[in-house]
Coordinates of C-alpha atoms in Angstrom, one line a residue:
Chain A
E1 CA -8.1 -3.0 4.8
A2 CA -5.9 -6.2 3.4
G3 CA -7.2 -9.0 5.2
V4 CA -4.8 -11.9 6.5
A5 CA -2.8 -13.7 3.7
Q6 CA -2.2 -17.0 3.7
S7 CA 0.3 -19.6 1.8
P8 CA 0.2 -21.6 -0.2
R9 CA -3.7 -22.2 -1.0
Y10 CA -3.5 -25.6 -1.9
K11 CA -0.3 -28.2 -1.1
I12 CA -0.3 -32.2 -1.6
I13 CA 2.3 -34.0 -0.1
E14 CA 3.4 -37.9 0.9
K15 CA 3.4 -38.8 3.9
R16 CA 6.7 -38.3 6.1
Q17 CA 7.5 -35.5 4.1
S18 CA 7.8 -32.2 5.6
V19 CA 5.6 -29.0 4.9
A20 CA 5.4 -25.5 5.7
F21 CA 2.4 -22.6 5.9
W22 CA 2.8 -18.7 5.9
C23 CA 0.7 -16.3 7.1
N24 CA 0.5 -12.3 7.3
P25 CA -1.6 -10.9 9.8
I26 CA -3.7 -7.8 9.0
S27 CA -1.6 -5.1 10.0
G28 CA -1.4 -3.4 13.9
H29 CA -3.0 -7.1 15.1
A30 CA -1.3 -8.2 17.8
T31 CA -2.9 -11.8 18.4
L32 CA -2.5 -14.9 16.1
Y33 CA -4.0 -18.2 15.5
W34 CA -3.8 -20.9 13.8
Y35 CA -6.6 -23.7 13.3
Q36 CA -6.7 -27.3 12.2
Q37 CA -10.1 -27.5 10.3
I38 CA -10.9 -31.2 9.4
L39 CA -13.4 -31.8 6.9
G40 CA -16.8 -31.7 8.3
Q41 CA -15.8 -30.3 11.9
G42 CA -15.2 -26.5 13.2
P43 CA -11.8 -25.4 13.2
K44 CA -10.0 -26.1 16.4
L45 CA -7.0 -24.1 17.4
L46 CA -3.5 -25.5 17.3
I47 CA -1.4 -22.2 18.7
Q48 CA -2.0 -18.4 20.1
F49 CA 0.7 -15.9 19.1
Q50 CA 0.7 -12.7 21.6
N51 CA 3.1 -11.0 19.5
N52 CA 5.9 -12.8 18.8
G53 CA 5.5 -14.8 22.4
V54 CA 3.1 -18.0 22.5
V55 CA 0.0 -17.9 24.7
D56 CA -1.3 -21.2 23.8
D57 CA 0.1 -24.4 22.6
S58 CA -1.7 -27.0 24.4
Q59 CA -3.4 -28.5 21.2
L60 CA -0.6 -28.4 19.2
P61 CA 1.1 -32.2 18.3
K62 CA 4.9 -30.8 19.2
D63 CA 6.4 -33.9 18.1
R64 CA 5.5 -33.1 14.8
F65 CA 4.4 -29.3 14.7
S66 CA 5.9 -26.3 15.1
A67 CA 5.2 -22.3 14.6
E68 CA 7.0 -19.7 14.6
R69 CA 6.0 -15.8 14.7
L70 CA 9.5 -14.1 14.5
K71 CA 9.1 -9.9 15.0
G72 CA 5.7 -10.6 16.0
V73 CA 4.3 -10.3 12.1
D74 CA 4.2 -13.1 10.0
S75 CA 3.9 -16.3 11.4
T76 CA 5.0 -19.8 10.0
L77 CA 3.6 -23.2 10.6
K78 CA 5.3 -26.2 9.8
I79 CA 4.2 -30.2 9.5
Q80 CA 7.7 -32.5 10.2
P81 CA 7.0 -35.6 9.3
A82 CA 3.3 -35.1 7.8
K83 CA 0.7 -38.4 8.7
L84 CA -2.2 -39.1 7.1
E85 CA -4.4 -37.5 9.8
D86 CA -3.4 -34.1 9.7
S87 CA -5.3 -33.8 6.0
A88 CA -7.1 -30.6 6.6
V89 CA -7.7 -26.9 6.0
Y90 CA -4.9 -25.0 8.0
L91 CA -6.8 -21.1 8.9
C92 CA -4.8 -18.8 10.3
A93 CA -6.7 -15.5 12.0
S94 CA -5.8 -12.4 13.8
S95 CA -7.5 -9.9 16.3
L96 CA -6.6 -6.8 17.9
P97 CA -6.1 -6.6 21.5
Q98 CA -9.6 -6.7 23.4
G99 CA -10.9 -3.0 23.7
L100 CA -9.6 -1.9 20.6
G101 CA -12.0 -3.8 18.3
F102 CA -15.6 -2.9 17.2
S103 CA -16.5 -6.4 18.9
Y104 CA -15.2 -8.2 21.8
N105 CA -12.4 -10.3 20.6
E106 CA -13.6 -10.7 16.8
Q107 CA -11.2 -12.9 15.0
F108 CA -10.0 -12.3 11.1
F109 CA -9.0 -15.3 8.9
G110 CA -7.5 -16.1 6.2
P111 CA -8.7 -18.3 3.1
G112 CA -6.7 -21.1 4.7
T113 CA -4.1 -24.0 2.9
R114 CA -5.8 -26.9 2.1
L115 CA -3.4 -29.9 3.0
T116 CA -3.6 -32.9 1.3
V117 CA -1.3 -36.1 2.5
L118 CA -0.7 -39.0 0.1
Chain B
L1 CA -15.6 -22.9 28.1
A2 CA -19.8 -23.3 28.0
K3 CA -20.5 -26.0 25.4
T4 CA -23.0 -25.3 22.6
T5 CA -26.1 -27.1 20.3
Q6 CA -27.3 -26.1 17.6
P7 CA -29.0 -28.6 14.9
I8 CA -26.6 -30.0 12.4
S9 CA -28.6 -28.7 9.3
M10 CA -31.3 -26.7 7.6
D11 CA -33.1 -26.1 5.1
S12 CA -34.8 -23.0 3.7
Y13 CA -36.4 -20.8 0.5
E14 CA -35.0 -17.9 -1.0
G15 CA -36.6 -15.1 0.9
Q16 CA -37.9 -16.7 3.9
E17 CA -36.5 -15.8 7.0
V18 CA -34.3 -18.2 8.9
N19 CA -33.7 -18.9 12.6
I20 CA -30.8 -20.9 13.9
T21 CA -31.3 -21.3 17.9
C22 CA -27.9 -22.1 19.7
S23 CA -28.5 -23.6 23.3
H24 CA -26.0 -23.1 25.7
N25 CA -27.2 -23.8 29.3
N26 CA -23.8 -23.5 31.2
I27 CA -22.9 -19.9 29.8
A28 CA -21.2 -18.0 32.3
T29 CA -21.7 -14.5 33.5
N30 CA -18.9 -13.3 31.2
D31 CA -19.4 -14.9 28.3
Y32 CA -20.3 -13.1 25.1
I33 CA -22.5 -14.9 22.5
T34 CA -20.9 -14.7 18.7
W35 CA -21.6 -16.0 15.6
Y36 CA -19.4 -16.7 12.8
Q37 CA -20.1 -17.5 9.3
Q38 CA -18.4 -19.9 6.7
F39 CA -18.8 -20.4 3.0
P40 CA -17.0 -23.2 1.3
S41 CA -13.3 -22.9 0.8
Q42 CA -13.3 -19.9 2.5
G43 CA -12.0 -18.5 6.5
P44 CA -15.3 -17.9 9.0
R45 CA -16.3 -14.6 9.0
F46 CA -17.7 -13.0 12.1
I47 CA -21.8 -12.1 11.8
I48 CA -22.9 -10.7 14.8
Q49 CA -22.2 -10.8 18.9
G50 CA -24.3 -9.9 21.9
Y51 CA -24.5 -10.2 25.4
K52 CA -28.7 -9.9 26.3
T53 CA -31.2 -8.7 24.9
K54 CA -31.3 -8.1 21.2
V55 CA -28.5 -6.7 18.9
T56 CA -29.4 -5.9 15.3
N57 CA -27.0 -5.3 12.4
E58 CA -26.9 -5.2 8.4
V59 CA -26.5 -8.8 7.9
A60 CA -28.7 -10.3 11.2
S61 CA -30.3 -9.8 14.5
L62 CA -29.4 -12.3 17.5
F63 CA -32.4 -13.0 20.0
I64 CA -30.8 -13.6 23.8
P65 CA -33.8 -14.3 26.2
A66 CA -33.4 -13.0 30.0
D67 CA -31.6 -16.2 31.2
R68 CA -28.7 -16.2 28.2
K69 CA -29.2 -20.0 27.9
S70 CA -29.9 -19.9 24.8
S71 CA -29.6 -17.5 21.3
T72 CA -31.2 -17.2 18.1
L73 CA -30.0 -15.6 15.0
S74 CA -32.0 -14.3 12.6
L75 CA -31.3 -14.3 8.7
P76 CA -34.3 -12.2 7.2
R77 CA -34.6 -13.2 3.9
V78 CA -32.2 -15.4 3.1
S79 CA -30.8 -15.8 -0.6
L80 CA -28.5 -18.6 -2.3
S81 CA -25.5 -17.0 -1.2
D82 CA -26.5 -17.3 2.4
T83 CA -26.2 -21.1 1.6
A84 CA -23.2 -21.8 4.5
V85 CA -22.2 -23.2 7.8
Y86 CA -23.1 -21.0 10.7
Y87 CA -21.1 -21.6 14.4
C88 CA -22.7 -20.0 17.4
L89 CA -19.5 -19.7 20.1
V90 CA -19.7 -18.7 23.5
G91 CA -16.7 -17.9 25.7
D92 CA -15.0 -15.1 27.4
N93 CA -11.2 -14.3 28.1
P94 CA -9.7 -17.4 30.1
L95 CA -6.8 -14.8 31.5
H96 CA -9.2 -12.3 31.9
N97 CA -6.2 -10.2 29.9
S98 CA -7.6 -7.1 28.3
N99 CA -4.1 -7.3 26.0
S100 CA -4.8 -10.6 24.1
G101 CA -7.4 -12.6 22.1
Y102 CA -8.5 -16.0 23.3
A103 CA -8.8 -19.1 21.4
L104 CA -12.4 -19.7 19.7
N105 CA -13.9 -22.9 20.6
F106 CA -15.8 -23.9 17.5
G107 CA -18.2 -27.1 17.6
K108 CA -19.8 -28.5 14.3
G109 CA -21.9 -25.8 13.2
T110 CA -25.3 -25.7 11.7
S111 CA -25.1 -26.4 7.6
L112 CA -28.0 -24.0 5.9
L113 CA -28.7 -24.7 2.7
V114 CA -30.9 -22.2 0.6
T115 CA -32.8 -23.1 -2.4
P116 CA -34.5 -21.2 -5.2

């Protein structure tokens, strides 16, 4: 079974530029998450989708971050304009609906995109 | 979501058993206890999950006392490749919606270093 795919793996941009990340979840996983992980910290949720609808975006800085999941499969996360403090790893994860997975709310993470803002 | 407390770092030698304890005094009745492992330059990976007593799989064991206010992840005979950050998470679906997953609340985790 293929895992969660993310691209690009690395991105370096200057502040005030824009950037986009792409995620392809595991086939059949209805729930998709974007997390931000700053160096030395655990991942922090940015946004959660259930199919193509947003479940939780309370921690998404909406003045500069946006995300979409058209057709309920792939997702893109965009930052415009980027700030220095956006330097982090952006992780995408997906999970099955409750009760269908082997473990409760087991999430499968992609390798992440490491963003450096100069 | 219940807050968790775990050691910032631990060191071990190869072949030893490692026990990482997590404190979660405010755990709720419906909360599960889950542990994830994260290697450098990779996303976290699910290790084990439990509700009470003991759970064992091919990777680790999870011990949960009767009051569920703490839990211990046990890694038998660690190797160099077990060097990673281990996260203890406690929570339940706040929407109680069986059709939707819910976000994981990661802390800083425990950085385990295994040396020869």
